[in-house]
mmCIF file of C-alpha atoms in Angstrom:
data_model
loop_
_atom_site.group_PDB
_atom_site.id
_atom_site.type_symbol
_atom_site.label_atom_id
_atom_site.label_comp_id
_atom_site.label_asym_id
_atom_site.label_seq_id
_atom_site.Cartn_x
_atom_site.Cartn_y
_atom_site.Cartn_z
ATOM 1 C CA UNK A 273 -5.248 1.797 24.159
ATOM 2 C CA UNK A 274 -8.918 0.733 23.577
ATOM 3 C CA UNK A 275 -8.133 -0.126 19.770
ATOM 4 C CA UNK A 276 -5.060 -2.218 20.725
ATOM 5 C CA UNK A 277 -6.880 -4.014 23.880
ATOM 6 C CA UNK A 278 -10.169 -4.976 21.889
ATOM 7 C CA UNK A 279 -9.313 -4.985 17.746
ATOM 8 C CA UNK A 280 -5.654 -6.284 18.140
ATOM 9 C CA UNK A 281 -6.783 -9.967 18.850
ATOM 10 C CA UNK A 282 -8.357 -10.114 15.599
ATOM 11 C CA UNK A 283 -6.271 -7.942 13.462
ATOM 12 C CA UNK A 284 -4.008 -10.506 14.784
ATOM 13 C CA UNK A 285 -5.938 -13.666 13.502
ATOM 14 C CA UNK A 286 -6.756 -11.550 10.051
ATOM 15 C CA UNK A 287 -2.752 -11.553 9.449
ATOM 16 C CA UNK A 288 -2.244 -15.160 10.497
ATOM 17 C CA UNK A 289 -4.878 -16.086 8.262
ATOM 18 C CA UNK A 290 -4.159 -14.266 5.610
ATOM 19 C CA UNK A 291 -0.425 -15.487 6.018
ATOM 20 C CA UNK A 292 -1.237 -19.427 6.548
ATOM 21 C CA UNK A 293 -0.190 -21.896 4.049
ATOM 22 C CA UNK A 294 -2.465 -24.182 4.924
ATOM 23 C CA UNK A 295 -5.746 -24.784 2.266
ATOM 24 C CA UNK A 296 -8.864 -23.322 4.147
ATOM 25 C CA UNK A 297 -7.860 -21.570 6.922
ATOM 26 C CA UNK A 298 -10.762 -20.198 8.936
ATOM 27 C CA UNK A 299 -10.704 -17.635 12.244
ATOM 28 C CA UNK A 300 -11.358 -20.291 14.563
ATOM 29 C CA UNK A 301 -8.781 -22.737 13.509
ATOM 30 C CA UNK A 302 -6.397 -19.764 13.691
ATOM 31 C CA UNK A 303 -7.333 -19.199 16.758
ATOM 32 C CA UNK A 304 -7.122 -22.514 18.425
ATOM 33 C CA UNK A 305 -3.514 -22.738 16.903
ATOM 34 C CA UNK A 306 -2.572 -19.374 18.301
ATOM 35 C CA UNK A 307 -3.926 -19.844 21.325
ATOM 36 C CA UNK A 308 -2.042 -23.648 21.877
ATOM 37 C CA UNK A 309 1.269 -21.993 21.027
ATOM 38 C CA UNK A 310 1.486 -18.879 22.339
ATOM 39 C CA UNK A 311 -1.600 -17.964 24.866
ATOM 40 C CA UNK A 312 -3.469 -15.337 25.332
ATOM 41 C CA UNK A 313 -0.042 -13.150 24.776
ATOM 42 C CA UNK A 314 -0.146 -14.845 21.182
ATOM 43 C CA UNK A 315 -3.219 -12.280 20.458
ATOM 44 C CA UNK A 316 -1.921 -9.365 21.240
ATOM 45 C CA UNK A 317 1.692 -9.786 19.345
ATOM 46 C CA UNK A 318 2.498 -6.833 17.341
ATOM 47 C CA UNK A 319 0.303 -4.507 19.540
ATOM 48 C CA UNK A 320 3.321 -2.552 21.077
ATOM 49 C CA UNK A 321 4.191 -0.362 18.466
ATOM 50 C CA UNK A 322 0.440 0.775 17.824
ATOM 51 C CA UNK A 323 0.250 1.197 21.193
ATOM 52 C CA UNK A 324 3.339 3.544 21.400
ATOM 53 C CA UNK A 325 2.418 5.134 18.110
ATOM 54 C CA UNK A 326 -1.374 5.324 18.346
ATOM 55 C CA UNK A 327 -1.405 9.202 19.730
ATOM 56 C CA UNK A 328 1.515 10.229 17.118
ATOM 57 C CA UNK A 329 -0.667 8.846 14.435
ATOM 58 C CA UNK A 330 -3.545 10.568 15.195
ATOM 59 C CA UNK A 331 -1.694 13.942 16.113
ATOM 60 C CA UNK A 332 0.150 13.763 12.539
ATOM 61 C CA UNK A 333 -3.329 12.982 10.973
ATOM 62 C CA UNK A 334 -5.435 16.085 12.368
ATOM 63 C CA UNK A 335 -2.502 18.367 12.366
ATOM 64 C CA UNK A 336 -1.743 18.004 8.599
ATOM 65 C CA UNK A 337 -5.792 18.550 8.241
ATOM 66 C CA UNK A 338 -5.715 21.546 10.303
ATOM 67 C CA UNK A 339 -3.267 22.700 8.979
ATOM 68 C CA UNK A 340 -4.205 22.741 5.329
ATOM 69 C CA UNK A 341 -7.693 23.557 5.990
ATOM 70 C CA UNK A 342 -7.161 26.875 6.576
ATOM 71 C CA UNK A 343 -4.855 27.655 3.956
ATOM 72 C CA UNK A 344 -6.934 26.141 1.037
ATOM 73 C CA UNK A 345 -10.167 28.738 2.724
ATOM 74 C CA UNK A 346 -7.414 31.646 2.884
ATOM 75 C CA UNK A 347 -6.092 30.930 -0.454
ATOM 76 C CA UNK A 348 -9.513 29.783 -2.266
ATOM 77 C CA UNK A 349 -11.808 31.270 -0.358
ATOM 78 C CA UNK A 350 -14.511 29.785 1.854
ATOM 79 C CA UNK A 351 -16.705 27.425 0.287
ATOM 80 C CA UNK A 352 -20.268 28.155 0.230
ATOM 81 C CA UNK A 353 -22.259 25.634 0.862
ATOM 82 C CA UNK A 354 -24.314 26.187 -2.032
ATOM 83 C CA UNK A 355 -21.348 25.346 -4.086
ATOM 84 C CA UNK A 356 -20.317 21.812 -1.882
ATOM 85 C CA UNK A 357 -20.149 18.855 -4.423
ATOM 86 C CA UNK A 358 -23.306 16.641 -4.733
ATOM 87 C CA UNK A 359 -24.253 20.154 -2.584
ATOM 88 C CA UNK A 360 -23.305 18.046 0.608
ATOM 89 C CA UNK A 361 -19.380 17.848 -0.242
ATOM 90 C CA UNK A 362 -16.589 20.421 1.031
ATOM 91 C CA UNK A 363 -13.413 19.735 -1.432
ATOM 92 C CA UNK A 364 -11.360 22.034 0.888
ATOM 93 C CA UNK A 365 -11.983 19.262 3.844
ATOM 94 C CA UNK A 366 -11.504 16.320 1.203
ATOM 95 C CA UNK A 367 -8.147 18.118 0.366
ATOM 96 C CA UNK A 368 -7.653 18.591 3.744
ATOM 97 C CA UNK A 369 -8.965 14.905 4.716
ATOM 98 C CA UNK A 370 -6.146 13.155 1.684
ATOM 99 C CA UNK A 371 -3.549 15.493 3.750
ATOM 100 C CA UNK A 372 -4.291 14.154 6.688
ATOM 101 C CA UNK A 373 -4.091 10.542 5.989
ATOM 102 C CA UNK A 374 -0.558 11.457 4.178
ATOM 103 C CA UNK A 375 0.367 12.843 7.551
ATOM 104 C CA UNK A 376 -1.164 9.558 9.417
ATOM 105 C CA UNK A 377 0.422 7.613 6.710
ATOM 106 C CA UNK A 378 4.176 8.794 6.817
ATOM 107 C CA UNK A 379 3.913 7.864 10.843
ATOM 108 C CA UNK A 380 1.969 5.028 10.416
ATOM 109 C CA UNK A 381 4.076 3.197 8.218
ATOM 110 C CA UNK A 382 6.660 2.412 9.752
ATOM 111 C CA UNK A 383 4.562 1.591 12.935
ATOM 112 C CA UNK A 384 2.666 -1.252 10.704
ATOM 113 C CA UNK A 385 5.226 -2.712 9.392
ATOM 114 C CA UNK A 386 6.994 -3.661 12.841
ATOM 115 C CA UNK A 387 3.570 -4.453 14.185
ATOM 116 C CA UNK A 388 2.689 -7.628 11.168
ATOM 117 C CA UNK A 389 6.482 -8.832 11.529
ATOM 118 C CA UNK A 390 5.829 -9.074 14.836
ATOM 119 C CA UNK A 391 2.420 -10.563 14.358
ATOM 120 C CA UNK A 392 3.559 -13.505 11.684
ATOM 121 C CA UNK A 393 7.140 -13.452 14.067
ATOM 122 C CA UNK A 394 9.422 -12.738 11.380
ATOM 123 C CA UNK A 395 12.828 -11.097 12.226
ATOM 124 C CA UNK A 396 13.238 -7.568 10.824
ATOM 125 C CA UNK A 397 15.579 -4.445 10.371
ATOM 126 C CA UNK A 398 15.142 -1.406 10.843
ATOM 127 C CA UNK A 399 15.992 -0.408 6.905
ATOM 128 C CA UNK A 400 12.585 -2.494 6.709
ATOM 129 C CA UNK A 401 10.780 -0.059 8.226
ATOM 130 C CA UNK A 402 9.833 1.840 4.555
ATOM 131 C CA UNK A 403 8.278 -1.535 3.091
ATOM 132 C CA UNK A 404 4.669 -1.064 2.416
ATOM 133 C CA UNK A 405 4.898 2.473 3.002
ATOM 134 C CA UNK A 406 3.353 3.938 0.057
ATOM 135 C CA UNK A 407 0.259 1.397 0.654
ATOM 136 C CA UNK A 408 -0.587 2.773 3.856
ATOM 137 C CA UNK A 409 0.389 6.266 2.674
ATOM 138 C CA UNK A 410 -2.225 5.979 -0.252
ATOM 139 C CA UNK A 411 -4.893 3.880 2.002
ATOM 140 C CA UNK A 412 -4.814 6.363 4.564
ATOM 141 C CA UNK A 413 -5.408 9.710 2.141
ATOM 142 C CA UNK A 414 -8.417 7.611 0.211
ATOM 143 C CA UNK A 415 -9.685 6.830 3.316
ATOM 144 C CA UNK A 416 -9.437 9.950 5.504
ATOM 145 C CA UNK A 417 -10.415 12.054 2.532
ATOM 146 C CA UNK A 418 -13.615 10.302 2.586
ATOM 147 C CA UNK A 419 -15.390 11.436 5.616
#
């Protein structure tokens, strides 16, 4: 809820940026346009689905990590610490970490793509929901198997 209420506005005016055809368009201008056509409810477009999906994401994320975890320590042992990459590192929880943001990723997915269509208000289908997919898929893993 938190993430939606507070980042949405702006991951809002990222995509409408990032979308704009005009030649230098800035946050503020964004903004102002936003703001004169749509209102405050202009901000928050596209939040729904995050909203909704939000606790499925992060369920699907830490129960793919938990879940592999445990079997990488059964099935290779536990790590000791002595023999951690850089001697700080655990590659069972990076394993377990690129698992996790598969998991996040294969929910996610979906959820993002509804929520930018809905941002830049461009009609959709639901056979769209796959586009972009292996982006967040990939984004997620690098990212989640990095801390």
């Amino acid at each position: 809820g938190t993430t939606v209420l507070v980042g949405q506005p702006l991951e809002t005016l990222k995509t409408l940026t990032q979308v704009s055809t005009t030649t230098s368009p800035n946050m503020l201008t964004t903004a102002k346009q936003l703001y004169s056509t749509s209102g405050i409810r202009g901000f928050y477009r596209g939040g729904t689905p995050l909203l909704l999906g939000g606790g499925l994401m992060r369920s699907a994320q830490f129960g793919f990590y938990q879940s592999v975890l445990p079997v990488l320590d059964t099935k290779f042992g536990k790590r000791d610490p002595q023999t951690y990459w850089l001697g700080c590192i655990n590659p069972h929880v990076v394993a377990a970490g690129w698992a996790g943001g598969i998991g996040r990723g294969l929910v996610e997915g979906p959820f993002e793509m509804v929520k930018v269509r809905r941002q830049v208000v461009s009609d959709w289908k639901f056979a769209d929901v796959t586009k972009g997919f292996g982006v967040t898929v990939f984004r997620n893993s690098f990212l989640f198997s990095s801390f």
